[in-house]
Amino acid sequence: FYNRYIAKNNCLLPLVQQLAANARLDNMLASAVIELLDFIRKENLRSLLAHLYEQHREALDAIRLPDVVNALWLRHEQNLDGTHAAA
């Protein structure tokens, strides 16, 4: 229920915008957003992974976080393929 609400109301948009607007990624806000993205991947929150991929892929790809972003997209692709290997 909460994940659908977050996706439907685009609640992750301000976080992605803040992360993209912040050139330096060495502050607490950026760390918290990165940690949230990693939590979404680790817990395999499929609806939020799909939402991030469909709505915020370009913005996240532009951010200098290749490990975090690539791990998100890998998990999303695994969900689409039906595999559940740990990333």
GROMACS .gro file of C-alpha atoms in nm:
model
   87
    1PHE     CA    1   0.000   0.000   0.000
    2TYR     CA    2   0.268   0.254   0.098
    3ASN     CA    3   0.488   0.172  -0.198
    4ARG     CA    4   0.200   0.229  -0.440
    5TYR     CA    5   0.122   0.559  -0.270
    6ILE     CA    6   0.486   0.669  -0.299
    7ALA     CA    7   0.497   0.578  -0.668
    8LYS     CA    8   0.152   0.715  -0.756
    9ASN     CA    9   0.217   1.051  -0.591
   10ASN     CA   10   0.576   1.069  -0.718
   11CYS     CA   11   0.712   1.116  -0.367
   12LEU     CA   12   1.064   1.021  -0.473
   13LEU     CA   13   1.089   1.311  -0.719
   14PRO     CA   14   1.210   1.570  -0.464
   15LEU     CA   15   1.476   1.328  -0.340
   16VAL     CA   16   1.603   1.253  -0.691
   17GLN     CA   17   1.600   1.624  -0.776
   18GLN     CA   18   1.794   1.710  -0.463
   19LEU     CA   19   2.048   1.439  -0.534
   20ALA     CA   20   2.087   1.557  -0.894
   21ALA     CA   21   2.111   1.925  -0.797
   22ASN     CA   22   2.373   1.862  -0.531
   23ALA     CA   23   2.709   1.853  -0.707
   24ARG     CA   24   2.882   1.729  -0.392
   25LEU     CA   25   2.762   1.392  -0.269
   26ASP     CA   26   2.944   1.411   0.064
   27ASN     CA   27   2.670   1.546   0.288
   28MET     CA   28   2.408   1.387   0.510
   29LEU     CA   29   2.114   1.451   0.277
   30ALA     CA   30   2.287   1.289  -0.019
   31SER     CA   31   2.396   0.998   0.201
   32ALA     CA   32   2.040   0.947   0.325
   33VAL     CA   33   1.899   0.944  -0.029
   34ILE     CA   34   2.169   0.703  -0.145
   35GLU     CA   35   2.094   0.482   0.154
   36LEU     CA   36   1.723   0.488   0.067
   37LEU     CA   37   1.797   0.386  -0.292
   38ASP     CA   38   2.016   0.102  -0.165
   39PHE     CA   39   1.739  -0.006   0.075
   40ILE     CA   40   1.489  -0.016  -0.212
   41ARG     CA   41   1.729  -0.240  -0.404
   42LYS     CA   42   1.819  -0.468  -0.113
   43GLU     CA   43   1.458  -0.516  -0.005
   44ASN     CA   44   1.358  -0.563  -0.369
   45LEU     CA   45   1.065  -0.321  -0.352
   46ARG     CA   46   0.949  -0.400  -0.703
   47SER     CA   47   0.695  -0.123  -0.745
   48LEU     CA   48   0.947   0.141  -0.635
   49LEU     CA   49   1.222  -0.009  -0.848
   50ALA     CA   50   0.994   0.001  -1.151
   51HIS     CA   51   0.888   0.357  -1.067
   52LEU     CA   52   1.248   0.473  -1.033
   53TYR     CA   53   1.338   0.305  -1.362
   54GLU     CA   54   1.042   0.441  -1.555
   55GLN     CA   55   1.024   0.792  -1.410
   56HIS     CA   56   1.373   0.884  -1.289
   57ARG     CA   57   1.619   0.679  -1.492
   58GLU     CA   58   1.772   0.969  -1.683
   59ALA     CA   59   1.821   1.181  -1.372
   60LEU     CA   60   1.976   0.895  -1.176
   61ASP     CA   61   2.201   0.793  -1.465
   62ALA     CA   62   2.336   1.149  -1.478
   63ILE     CA   63   2.442   1.137  -1.111
   64ARG     CA   64   2.797   1.025  -1.038
   65LEU     CA   65   2.692   0.706  -0.855
   66PRO     CA   66   2.749   0.425  -1.104
   67ASP     CA   67   2.763   0.146  -0.845
   68VAL     CA   68   2.436   0.238  -0.676
   69VAL     CA   69   2.247   0.317  -0.997
   70ASN     CA   70   2.375   0.013  -1.187
   71ALA     CA   71   2.277  -0.211  -0.896
   72LEU     CA   72   1.925  -0.062  -0.902
   73TRP     CA   73   1.885  -0.125  -1.274
   74LEU     CA   74   2.029  -0.475  -1.244
   75ARG     CA   75   1.775  -0.560  -0.972
   76HIS     CA   76   1.494  -0.416  -1.187
   77GLU     CA   77   1.605  -0.625  -1.486
   78GLN     CA   78   1.622  -0.936  -1.266
   79ASN     CA   79   1.265  -0.871  -1.157
   80LEU     CA   80   1.156  -0.842  -1.519
   81ASP     CA   81   1.337  -1.165  -1.609
   82GLY     CA   82   1.195  -1.347  -1.310
   83THR     CA   83   1.532  -1.419  -1.150
   84HIS     CA   84   1.592  -1.334  -0.788
   85ALA     CA   85   1.969  -1.355  -0.758
   86ALA     CA   86   2.112  -1.133  -0.490
   87ALA     CA   87   2.283  -0.828  -0.631
   0.00000   0.00000   0.00000
